[in-house]
Coordinates of C-alpha atoms and ligand atoms in Angstrom, one line a residue:
M547 CA 16.2 -107.9 -26.3
I548 CA 15.1 -107.4 -22.8
L549 CA 14.2 -103.9 -21.5
G550 CA 14.9 -102.7 -18.0
D551 CA 11.4 -103.2 -17.0
Q552 CA 11.0 -106.7 -18.4
L553 CA 12.9 -108.7 -15.8
N554 CA 10.3 -111.5 -15.7
S555 CA 12.4 -114.7 -15.1
N556 CA 9.2 -116.9 -15.5
H557 CA 8.8 -115.8 -19.2
Q558 CA 8.6 -118.7 -21.6
W559 CA 11.7 -117.4 -23.3
F560 CA 13.8 -118.6 -20.5
A561 CA 12.5 -122.2 -20.2
R562 CA 15.7 -123.6 -21.6
P563 CA 18.9 -122.2 -23.0
E564 CA 19.0 -121.7 -26.8
P565 CA 22.5 -122.3 -28.1
N566 CA 21.9 -120.0 -31.1
A567 CA 20.4 -117.1 -29.2
A568 CA 21.8 -114.3 -27.1
Y569 CA 19.8 -112.1 -24.7
V570 CA 20.6 -108.4 -25.0
L571 CA 20.2 -105.9 -22.2
M572 CA 21.5 -102.3 -22.4
E573 CA 22.0 -99.4 -20.0
I574 CA 21.5 -96.4 -22.3
R575 CA 21.5 -92.6 -22.1
Q576 CA 18.3 -92.6 -24.2
E577 CA 16.6 -93.9 -21.0
T578 CA 18.6 -92.1 -18.3
D579 CA 18.3 -88.7 -19.9
Y580 CA 14.7 -88.2 -21.1
V581 CA 13.9 -86.7 -17.7
T582 CA 16.1 -86.2 -14.6
H583 CA 15.6 -89.4 -12.6
H584 CA 16.2 -90.0 -8.9
I585 CA 19.6 -91.5 -8.4
Q586 CA 18.1 -94.5 -6.5
K587 CA 15.9 -95.2 -9.4
I588 CA 18.7 -95.3 -11.9
A589 CA 20.9 -97.4 -9.5
A590 CA 18.0 -99.8 -8.7
F591 CA 17.1 -100.3 -12.4
F592 CA 20.7 -101.0 -13.5
A593 CA 21.4 -103.2 -10.4
A594 CA 18.2 -105.3 -11.1
M595 CA 19.1 -105.6 -14.8
R596 CA 22.7 -106.7 -13.9
H597 CA 21.4 -109.1 -11.4
F598 CA 18.9 -110.5 -14.0
A599 CA 21.7 -110.9 -16.6
E600 CA 23.9 -112.8 -14.1
R601 CA 20.9 -115.1 -13.3
L602 CA 20.4 -115.9 -17.0
R603 CA 24.1 -116.6 -17.4
S604 CA 24.0 -118.9 -14.4
K605 CA 21.2 -120.9 -16.1
G606 CA 23.2 -121.4 -19.1
H607 CA 21.9 -118.6 -21.4
Q608 CA 24.1 -116.4 -23.5
V609 CA 23.8 -112.7 -22.5
L610 CA 25.2 -109.5 -24.1
Y611 CA 25.1 -106.8 -21.6
L612 CA 26.1 -103.3 -22.4
P613 CA 26.9 -101.2 -19.4
L614 CA 26.4 -97.4 -19.6
D615 CA 30.2 -96.7 -19.7
D616 CA 31.1 -99.3 -22.3
P617 CA 33.0 -97.5 -25.0
E618 CA 31.1 -99.5 -27.6
N619 CA 27.7 -98.5 -26.2
R620 CA 26.0 -96.2 -28.8
Q621 CA 23.6 -95.0 -26.0
D622 CA 20.3 -95.6 -27.9
L623 CA 18.3 -98.7 -28.9
G624 CA 18.7 -98.2 -32.6
G625 CA 22.4 -97.6 -32.6
N626 CA 23.2 -100.5 -30.3
L627 CA 20.9 -103.0 -32.1
R628 CA 22.3 -102.1 -35.6
E629 CA 25.8 -102.5 -34.2
L630 CA 25.0 -105.9 -32.5
V631 CA 23.4 -107.2 -35.7
R632 CA 26.4 -106.2 -37.7
K633 CA 29.0 -107.5 -35.3
H634 CA 27.4 -110.8 -34.4
G635 CA 25.5 -111.6 -37.6
F636 CA 22.2 -112.2 -35.9
Q637 CA 19.6 -113.4 -38.3
R638 CA 16.5 -112.8 -36.3
F639 CA 15.4 -110.2 -33.7
E640 CA 12.9 -110.9 -30.9
Y641 CA 11.6 -108.5 -28.3
Q642 CA 8.8 -108.2 -25.8
W643 CA 6.1 -105.5 -26.3
P644 CA 7.3 -102.5 -24.4
D645 CA 4.8 -101.0 -21.9
E646 CA 5.7 -97.4 -23.0
Y647 CA 4.2 -95.9 -26.1
R648 CA 7.5 -94.1 -26.9
L649 CA 9.5 -97.3 -27.0
D650 CA 6.8 -99.2 -28.7
R651 CA 6.8 -96.8 -31.6
Q652 CA 10.6 -96.5 -31.7
L653 CA 10.8 -100.3 -32.0
L654 CA 8.2 -100.6 -34.7
Q655 CA 10.2 -98.1 -36.7
L656 CA 13.5 -99.8 -35.9
I657 CA 12.5 -103.3 -36.9
A658 CA 11.4 -102.0 -40.3
E659 CA 15.0 -100.8 -40.8
L660 CA 17.0 -103.6 -39.1
G661 CA 17.0 -105.7 -42.2
I662 CA 16.3 -109.1 -40.4
P663 CA 13.0 -110.7 -39.5
A664 CA 11.6 -109.5 -36.1
Q665 CA 8.9 -110.8 -33.8
A666 CA 7.3 -109.3 -30.7
F667 CA 6.1 -111.3 -27.7
D668 CA 3.8 -110.6 -24.8
S669 CA 5.8 -109.9 -21.6
K670 CA 3.3 -112.2 -19.7
H671 CA 3.0 -109.9 -16.7
F672 CA -0.4 -108.2 -16.7
L673 CA -3.8 -109.8 -16.1
T674 CA -5.3 -108.0 -19.1
E675 CA -4.3 -107.7 -22.7
R676 CA -3.1 -104.2 -23.9
H677 CA -6.5 -103.2 -25.4
E678 CA -8.8 -105.1 -23.1
V679 CA -9.6 -102.0 -20.9
G680 CA -10.3 -99.9 -24.0
D681 CA -12.5 -102.6 -25.4
F682 CA -14.4 -102.9 -22.1
F683 CA -15.3 -99.2 -22.1
K684 CA -16.0 -98.9 -25.8
G685 CA -18.8 -96.5 -26.4
K686 CA -18.9 -95.3 -22.8
K687 CA -18.4 -91.6 -21.9
R688 CA -16.6 -92.2 -18.7
F689 CA -14.2 -94.9 -17.7
L690 CA -15.5 -96.0 -14.3
M691 CA -12.8 -98.0 -12.5
E692 CA -15.4 -99.6 -10.2
S693 CA -17.2 -101.3 -13.1
F694 CA -13.9 -102.5 -14.6
Y695 CA -12.9 -103.8 -11.2
R696 CA -16.1 -105.8 -10.7
F697 CA -15.6 -107.3 -14.1
M698 CA -12.1 -108.4 -13.2
R699 CA -13.2 -109.8 -9.9
K700 CA -15.7 -112.0 -11.7
K701 CA -13.4 -112.8 -14.7
H702 CA -10.6 -114.0 -12.5
D703 CA -12.8 -115.4 -9.7
I704 CA -11.0 -113.4 -7.0
L705 CA -12.9 -112.8 -3.7
M706 CA -16.0 -114.2 -5.2
E707 CA -18.6 -116.7 -3.8
Q708 CA -21.2 -118.2 -6.1
G709 CA -21.0 -115.3 -8.5
K710 CA -21.3 -112.7 -5.8
P711 CA -18.6 -110.7 -4.0
V712 CA -17.4 -112.4 -0.7
G713 CA -19.1 -110.7 2.2
G714 CA -21.8 -109.3 0.0
K715 CA -20.1 -105.9 -0.8
W716 CA -17.7 -105.0 -3.6
N717 CA -16.3 -101.9 -1.9
Y718 CA -15.0 -101.3 1.6
D719 CA -13.4 -97.9 0.9
R720 CA -15.5 -96.2 3.7
K721 CA -13.9 -98.5 6.3
N722 CA -10.5 -97.8 4.7
Q723 CA -10.1 -94.1 5.1
N724 CA -8.9 -93.6 8.6
P725 CA -6.3 -91.2 9.8
Y726 CA -3.4 -92.7 11.7
D727 CA -4.0 -92.2 15.5
G728 CA -0.6 -93.5 16.5
K729 CA -2.1 -96.6 18.4
A730 CA -1.3 -99.5 16.1
P731 CA 2.5 -100.0 16.0
I732 CA 3.9 -99.6 12.5
P733 CA 6.3 -102.5 11.9
K734 CA 9.9 -101.6 10.9
P735 CA 10.2 -101.6 7.1
L736 CA 12.0 -104.5 5.5
V737 CA 14.8 -102.7 3.7
F738 CA 17.8 -104.3 1.8
S739 CA 21.3 -103.3 1.9
N740 CA 22.3 -103.6 -1.6
N741 CA 25.9 -102.4 -2.4
V742 CA 25.6 -100.4 -5.7
S743 CA 28.9 -98.5 -5.3
D744 CA 30.1 -99.6 -8.8
I745 CA 26.9 -98.2 -10.4
Y746 CA 27.2 -95.1 -8.3
Q747 CA 30.8 -94.5 -9.4
M748 CA 29.7 -95.1 -13.0
I749 CA 27.0 -92.5 -12.6
Q750 CA 29.5 -90.0 -11.3
K751 CA 32.0 -90.8 -14.0
T752 CA 29.6 -90.4 -16.8
S753 CA 28.3 -87.1 -15.3
L754 CA 24.7 -88.3 -15.5
K755 CA 22.3 -85.7 -14.1
T756 CA 20.2 -87.1 -11.3
L757 CA 18.2 -86.0 -8.3
G758 CA 17.7 -87.1 -4.8
Q759 CA 20.0 -88.8 -2.3
I760 CA 21.5 -92.3 -2.1
D761 CA 23.7 -94.3 0.2
P762 CA 25.4 -96.4 -2.4
Q763 CA 26.4 -99.1 0.0
N764 CA 22.8 -99.6 1.3
L765 CA 20.3 -99.3 -1.5
I766 CA 17.1 -100.2 0.3
W767 CA 15.1 -101.4 -2.8
P768 CA 14.8 -105.0 -3.9
I769 CA 16.9 -105.6 -6.9
S770 CA 16.2 -109.3 -7.5
R771 CA 13.3 -111.7 -7.6
P772 CA 14.3 -113.4 -4.3
Q773 CA 14.4 -110.0 -2.6
S774 CA 11.1 -109.1 -4.1
L775 CA 9.5 -112.3 -2.8
K776 CA 10.9 -111.5 0.6
L777 CA 9.3 -108.1 0.5
L778 CA 6.0 -109.7 -0.5
D779 CA 6.1 -112.2 2.3
Y780 CA 7.0 -109.4 4.7
F781 CA 4.1 -107.3 3.6
V782 CA 1.6 -110.1 3.7
E783 CA 2.6 -111.2 7.2
N784 CA 3.2 -107.8 8.9
L785 CA 1.5 -105.0 7.0
L786 CA -1.6 -106.5 5.2
P787 CA -3.6 -106.8 8.5
L788 CA -3.8 -102.9 8.6
F789 CA -3.1 -102.0 5.0
G790 CA -6.7 -101.0 4.1
S791 CA -7.4 -99.2 7.4
Y792 CA -4.6 -96.7 7.0
Q793 CA -4.0 -96.6 3.3
D794 CA -5.0 -93.0 3.0
A795 CA -3.3 -91.9 6.3
M796 CA -0.2 -89.6 6.4
T797 CA 2.2 -89.0 9.2
Q798 CA 5.4 -87.2 9.5
A799 CA 6.7 -89.8 12.0
N800 CA 6.8 -92.5 9.3
W801 CA 7.3 -92.6 5.5
H802 CA 5.8 -96.0 4.7
L803 CA 3.0 -96.8 7.2
F804 CA 1.4 -100.1 6.1
H805 CA 2.1 -99.8 2.4
S806 CA 3.7 -102.7 0.5
R807 CA 6.5 -100.7 -1.3
L808 CA 6.3 -103.4 -4.0
S809 CA 5.7 -101.1 -6.9
F810 CA 9.3 -101.2 -8.1
S811 CA 9.4 -105.1 -8.0
L812 CA 6.1 -105.1 -9.9
N813 CA 6.9 -102.5 -12.5
T814 CA 10.2 -104.2 -13.3
K815 CA 8.2 -107.5 -13.5
M816 CA 10.5 -109.2 -11.0
I817 CA 7.2 -110.4 -9.5
S818 CA 3.7 -110.6 -11.1
P819 CA 0.4 -109.0 -10.0
K820 CA -1.1 -112.6 -9.9
E821 CA 1.6 -113.7 -7.4
L822 CA 0.7 -110.7 -5.1
I823 CA -3.0 -111.3 -5.3
D824 CA -2.7 -115.0 -4.7
S825 CA -0.3 -114.6 -1.8
A826 CA -2.5 -112.0 -0.1
V827 CA -5.7 -113.9 -0.7
S828 CA -4.2 -117.1 0.7
A829 CA -3.0 -115.3 3.9
W830 CA -6.5 -113.9 4.3
Q831 CA -8.1 -117.3 3.9
E832 CA -5.6 -118.9 6.3
H833 CA -5.8 -116.1 8.9
P834 CA -9.3 -114.4 8.8
A835 CA -9.0 -113.3 12.4
Q836 CA -5.9 -111.2 11.6
I837 CA -6.7 -110.0 8.1
S838 CA -10.2 -108.8 7.8
L839 CA -12.2 -108.5 4.5
P840 CA -11.8 -104.7 4.1
Q841 CA -8.0 -105.1 4.3
I842 CA -7.8 -107.8 1.6
E843 CA -10.4 -106.1 -0.6
G844 CA -8.5 -102.8 -0.4
F845 CA -5.3 -104.4 -1.5
V846 CA -6.8 -106.5 -4.3
R847 CA -8.6 -103.4 -5.6
Q848 CA -5.2 -101.7 -6.1
I849 CA -3.6 -104.5 -8.1
L850 CA -6.5 -106.1 -9.9
G851 CA -8.4 -102.8 -10.2
W852 CA -6.3 -99.7 -10.4
R853 CA -3.1 -101.0 -11.8
E854 CA -4.6 -102.9 -14.7
Y855 CA -7.1 -100.1 -15.3
M856 CA -4.4 -97.4 -15.5
R857 CA -2.3 -99.6 -17.9
G858 CA -5.3 -100.2 -20.2
L859 CA -6.3 -96.6 -20.2
Y860 CA -2.7 -95.5 -21.1
W861 CA -3.0 -97.6 -24.3
E862 CA -6.5 -96.3 -25.0
L863 CA -5.6 -92.7 -24.6
M864 CA -2.1 -92.5 -25.9
P865 CA -0.6 -90.5 -27.7
E866 CA -3.2 -87.8 -27.1
L867 CA -3.0 -88.2 -23.3
F868 CA 0.6 -86.9 -23.4
E869 CA -0.7 -83.5 -24.7
M870 CA -3.9 -83.2 -22.7
N871 CA -4.3 -80.0 -20.6
Y872 CA -8.1 -79.6 -20.1
L873 CA -7.7 -76.8 -17.6
S874 CA -5.1 -75.0 -19.7
H875 CA -2.7 -74.8 -16.8
Q876 CA 0.6 -73.1 -17.8
G877 CA 2.4 -72.4 -14.5
K878 CA 5.9 -73.5 -13.6
L879 CA 6.7 -76.1 -11.0
P880 CA 7.8 -74.3 -7.8
Q881 CA 11.5 -74.7 -7.0
F882 CA 10.7 -76.4 -3.7
Y883 CA 9.6 -79.6 -5.5
W884 CA 13.3 -80.2 -6.2
T885 CA 14.6 -79.2 -2.7
G886 CA 11.8 -79.7 -0.1
E887 CA 12.6 -76.1 1.1
T888 CA 9.2 -74.6 1.9
K889 CA 7.4 -73.4 4.9
M890 CA 4.4 -75.6 4.0
N891 CA 5.0 -78.5 6.3
C892 CA 3.0 -81.0 4.3
L893 CA 5.0 -80.3 1.1
K894 CA 8.2 -80.1 2.9
Q895 CA 7.6 -83.6 4.5
V896 CA 6.5 -85.3 1.3
V897 CA 9.1 -83.7 -1.0
S898 CA 12.0 -84.3 1.5
Q899 CA 10.9 -87.9 2.0
S900 CA 10.7 -88.4 -1.8
L901 CA 14.2 -87.0 -2.3
R902 CA 15.4 -89.2 0.6
H903 CA 13.8 -92.5 -0.4
A904 CA 12.5 -92.0 -4.0
Y905 CA 9.1 -93.0 -2.5
A906 CA 5.8 -91.5 -1.4
H907 CA 2.7 -93.4 -0.9
H908 CA -0.4 -92.8 -3.1
I909 CA -2.2 -90.2 -0.9
Q910 CA 1.0 -88.2 -0.4
R911 CA 1.4 -88.1 -4.2
L912 CA -2.3 -87.4 -4.9
M913 CA -3.4 -85.1 -2.1
I914 CA -0.1 -83.2 -1.2
T915 CA 2.2 -82.8 -4.2
G916 CA -0.4 -83.4 -6.9
N917 CA -3.1 -81.4 -5.2
F918 CA -0.8 -78.3 -4.7
A919 CA 0.3 -78.5 -8.4
L920 CA -3.3 -78.6 -9.5
L921 CA -4.4 -75.7 -7.3
A922 CA -1.4 -73.7 -8.3
G923 CA -2.1 -74.2 -12.0
V924 CA 1.2 -75.9 -12.9
E925 CA 1.4 -77.1 -16.5
P926 CA 0.7 -80.8 -16.5
A927 CA 3.9 -81.6 -18.6
R928 CA 6.1 -80.1 -15.8
V929 CA 4.2 -82.1 -13.2
D930 CA 4.7 -85.2 -15.3
E931 CA 8.4 -84.7 -15.6
W932 CA 8.7 -84.4 -11.9
Y933 CA 6.7 -87.6 -11.1
L934 CA 8.4 -89.5 -13.9
G935 CA 11.8 -88.7 -12.4
I936 CA 11.5 -88.8 -8.7
Y937 CA 9.8 -92.1 -7.8
I938 CA 11.5 -95.5 -7.7
D939 CA 8.4 -97.0 -9.5
A940 CA 7.9 -94.3 -12.1
V941 CA 7.4 -95.7 -15.6
Q942 CA 5.3 -93.7 -18.0
W943 CA 2.3 -96.1 -18.5
V944 CA 1.4 -95.7 -14.8
E945 CA 2.9 -92.4 -14.0
L946 CA 1.1 -90.5 -16.8
T947 CA -2.3 -91.9 -16.3
N948 CA -2.1 -91.2 -12.5
T949 CA -0.6 -87.7 -13.1
R950 CA -2.5 -86.3 -16.0
G951 CA -5.7 -88.3 -15.3
M952 CA -6.1 -88.7 -11.7
S953 CA -4.1 -85.9 -10.2
Q954 CA -4.2 -83.0 -12.7
F955 CA -7.6 -83.5 -14.3
A956 CA -5.8 -82.9 -17.6
E957 CA -8.0 -85.3 -19.6
G958 CA -11.2 -83.5 -18.4
G959 CA -12.8 -86.3 -16.4
L960 CA -12.4 -89.5 -18.4
I961 CA -10.5 -91.1 -15.5
A962 CA -11.2 -89.1 -12.4
T963 CA -14.9 -88.1 -12.2
K964 CA -13.9 -84.9 -10.4
P965 CA -10.6 -83.1 -9.7
Y966 CA -8.7 -84.3 -6.7
A967 CA -8.5 -80.7 -5.3
S968 CA -8.7 -80.2 -1.6
S969 CA -8.2 -77.4 0.9
A970 CA -6.3 -77.8 4.2
R971 CA -9.3 -79.5 5.8
Y972 CA -8.6 -82.8 4.2
I973 CA -4.9 -82.6 4.9
K974 CA -5.6 -81.8 8.6
R975 CA -8.0 -84.7 8.8
M976 CA -5.7 -87.3 7.2
S977 CA -2.3 -86.3 8.6
D978 CA -0.4 -84.6 11.5
Y979 CA 1.4 -82.2 9.1
C980 CA -0.6 -79.1 10.0
E981 CA 0.2 -79.5 13.7
S982 CA 3.8 -78.3 13.1
C983 CA 3.3 -75.9 10.2
T984 CA 4.0 -72.2 10.0
Y985 CA 0.7 -71.8 8.3
D986 CA -2.7 -71.9 10.0
W987 CA -4.8 -74.6 8.3
K988 CA -8.0 -72.8 9.5
K989 CA -7.3 -69.5 7.8
R990 CA -8.3 -68.5 4.3
H991 CA -6.5 -65.2 4.2
G992 CA -4.4 -62.9 6.5
L993 CA -1.2 -63.6 8.2
N994 CA 0.0 -67.2 7.8
A995 CA -3.2 -68.4 6.1
C996 CA -2.7 -71.8 4.7
P997 CA -2.0 -71.5 0.9
F998 CA -4.1 -74.6 0.2
N999 CA -7.2 -72.8 1.3
S1000 CA -7.2 -69.6 -0.9
L1001 CA -5.7 -71.5 -3.8
Y1002 CA -8.5 -74.0 -3.5
W1003 CA -11.3 -71.4 -3.9
H1004 CA -9.3 -69.7 -6.6
F1005 CA -9.2 -72.9 -8.5
F1006 CA -12.9 -73.4 -8.4
E1007 CA -13.7 -69.8 -9.1
R1008 CA -11.4 -69.6 -12.2
H1009 CA -12.7 -72.9 -13.6
Q1010 CA -16.4 -72.3 -13.1
N1011 CA -17.1 -72.7 -16.8
R1012 CA -15.6 -76.1 -17.0
L1013 CA -16.4 -77.5 -13.5
A1014 CA -19.6 -75.9 -12.1
N1015 CA -21.9 -78.4 -13.9
N1016 CA -20.1 -81.4 -12.6
P1017 CA -22.6 -83.0 -10.1
R1018 CA -19.8 -84.3 -8.0
I1019 CA -18.5 -80.9 -7.2
G1020 CA -21.8 -79.0 -6.7
M1021 CA -21.2 -78.8 -3.0
A1022 CA -18.0 -76.7 -3.4
Y1023 CA -19.8 -74.3 -5.7
R1024 CA -22.8 -74.0 -3.4
T1025 CA -20.5 -73.2 -0.4
W1026 CA -18.7 -70.6 -2.6
A1027 CA -22.0 -69.0 -3.7
K1028 CA -23.1 -68.7 -0.1
M1029 CA -19.8 -67.0 1.0
D1030 CA -19.9 -63.4 1.9
A1031 CA -18.7 -61.1 -1.0
K1032 CA -16.0 -59.5 1.1
E1033 CA -14.7 -62.9 2.3
K1034 CA -14.6 -64.0 -1.3
R1035 CA -12.6 -61.0 -2.4
K1036 CA -10.0 -61.4 0.4
T1037 CA -9.7 -65.1 -0.3
L1038 CA -9.1 -64.5 -4.0
A1039 CA -6.6 -61.7 -3.3
Q1040 CA -4.7 -63.9 -1.0
A1041 CA -4.6 -66.7 -3.6
D1042 CA -3.3 -64.0 -6.2
A1043 CA -0.6 -63.0 -3.8
Y1044 CA 0.5 -66.6 -3.1
G1045 CA 0.2 -67.6 -6.8
Q1046 CA 2.7 -64.8 -7.7
N1047 CA 5.2 -65.9 -5.1
L1048 CA 5.0 -69.7 -5.1
D1049 CA 8.7 -70.1 -4.6
Q1050 CA 8.6 -68.0 -1.4
L1051 CA 5.9 -70.1 0.3
Ligands
LIG2265 C1 0.4 -88.4 -9.2 C2 0.7 -89.9 -9.0 C3 1.7 -90.5 -9.8 C4 1.9 -91.9 -9.6 N1 2.9 -92.5 -10.3 C5 3.1 -93.8 -10.2 C6 4.2 -94.4 -10.9 O1 4.9 -93.8 -11.6 N2 4.3 -95.8 -10.7 C7 3.5 -96.5 -10.0 O2 3.7 -97.7 -9.9 N3 2.5 -95.9 -9.4 C8 2.3 -94.6 -9.4 N4 1.2 -94.0 -8.7 C9 0.3 -94.9 -8.0 C10 0.6 -95.2 -6.5 O3 0.9 -94.0 -5.9 C11 1.9 -96.1 -6.4 O4 1.7 -97.3 -7.1 C12 2.1 -96.5 -4.9 O5 2.2 -95.4 -4.1 C13 3.3 -97.4 -4.9 O6 3.6 -97.7 -3.5 P1 3.3 -99.1 -2.8 O7 4.0 -100.2 -3.7 O8 3.7 -99.1 -1.4 O9 1.8 -99.2 -3.0 P2 0.7 -99.9 -2.1 O10 -0.1 -98.8 -1.4 O11 1.2 -100.9 -1.2 O12 -0.3 -100.5 -3.2 C14 -0.1 -101.8 -3.7 C15 0.1 -101.7 -5.2 O13 -1.1 -101.3 -5.8 C16 -0.8 -100.7 -7.1 N5 -1.4 -99.3 -7.1 C17 -2.0 -98.7 -6.1 N6 -2.6 -97.6 -6.6 C18 -2.3 -97.5 -7.9 C19 -2.7 -96.6 -8.9 N7 -3.4 -95.5 -8.7 N8 -2.3 -96.9 -10.1 C20 -1.6 -98.0 -10.4 N9 -1.2 -98.9 -9.5 C21 -1.6 -98.6 -8.3 C22 0.7 -100.5 -7.2 O14 1.3 -101.4 -8.0 C23 1.2 -100.7 -5.7 O15 2.5 -101.3 -5.6 C24 1.1 -92.7 -8.8 C25 0.0 -92.1 -8.1 C26 -0.2 -90.7 -8.2 C27 -1.3 -90.0 -7.5
LIG2266 S1 -1.4 -75.8 7.3 FE1 -1.5 -75.9 5.2 S2 0.6 -75.9 4.4 FE2 0.6 -76.3 6.5 S3 0.7 -78.5 6.6 FE3 -1.5 -78.0 6.8 S4 -2.2 -78.0 4.8 FE4 0.0 -78.0 4.6

């Protein structure tokens, strides 16, 4: 069995056709319905799976593919597997370890009931074993990404020179946090024109609930390995030279800036993290004048560091992570997360872009939508559902760790050493959103005061017990302590008023 995010054509399984084996892929309601997904995400997954199945067939493999609208489709893993074993008389079941805890547990239970021998295989995608990150941090109070990243650089000998980091420094984050000043031209994005009308019609026919927009004749996302490799080449040649410099920047004039948009190709395993790193590092070695060290280091850090780290922490912290809510937030997700209809320009831009393209880059996710949900006290489970549905690349092992851990501080500081909470000041510095907003980014209270400001202080005030002793946020509490009592009262009253009317903002 091959799951929808296991489309690794280089896996040992496919080295040669096995006359007595069939590969099973299935489109099932179990996976389309556990949250409401973006329509482009469903279309891209199904299109990539169908493409993968065709490719296997063309190489002489036998494939059993169950489309969503097949009358024989039982719509869940168990029902379909039991039926296939009965119908085809399979004597053995093999699968690749799922990356989601939910599926992992379901399969363990299923194989016990299937009545035939079963074996699980590594999906041969990641640079770490499932429990390697957990083992690395064994006995430590905090899981510092930086120390794991350095270990990975050494272990895989990437950007290293005689045991030391190339250039003498491990980290170039400080050089990589520029706002976009509009000077460097942003290359046009490489987008594809995949016709997924058949899948679109099937989605309509089966009344599947989805969110967001789609042009079914022009799905822009890569749905095959050749397209994924093209996107990788395009990134390395055109975007990597400025990737690091503007990786935290946001502008309403452009939805992708210098980001790779490779996460869907990676998360479906159409390409591997090692391929990405090798390709980017070779380009840097060949063109050091165009690609500086901070750019390549910034990119390697995302793949070799953050991505592997998040995946390892997921396995270390599940299933508890799924329930964590350190700050006891219980609020509802404001309605504008589903529509983009809000006067707050930053949220309007990021949510509308997400509905249009099923994509937002990291800082848009962390510092706009995530930051606001955190300040407004939204229940982490509601925030998770939204992130898990809306993005093209959303799969739980990476979504949950980023949302609960990094963005909502729901695990209490194991992953992020401090909450990623910010007032309008950060958004003003890193974007042009505030320039065309109804709200005034400078104001804490009063007419058209930016909601981020009062909610920011309210957040720190209401969580004093849990956060005031954190040395990384001492500055915020010192500023708050120095603030005039009347100013504090007005700010908190403004936050209360906004908090009670989030849907009207
Ligand atoms: C609240 C929140 C939710 C997120 N949910 C997801 C998700 O469901 N799926 C997902 O793949 N990423 C998620 N991310 C991480 C990151 O935002 C996306 O990987 C990135 O925006 C994808 O766009 P890109 O391919 O253009 O990335 P680039 O900016 O080009 O970065 C290159 C690659 O680095 C990796 N990467 C970068 N940052 C991270 C990170 N923090 N964690 C893991 N990998 C990282 C990704 O594979 C990405 O494709 C989330 C981040 C936040 C803050
Ligand atoms: S003023 Fe406030 S709400 Fe408006 S764009 Fe800036 S940060 Fe966002």
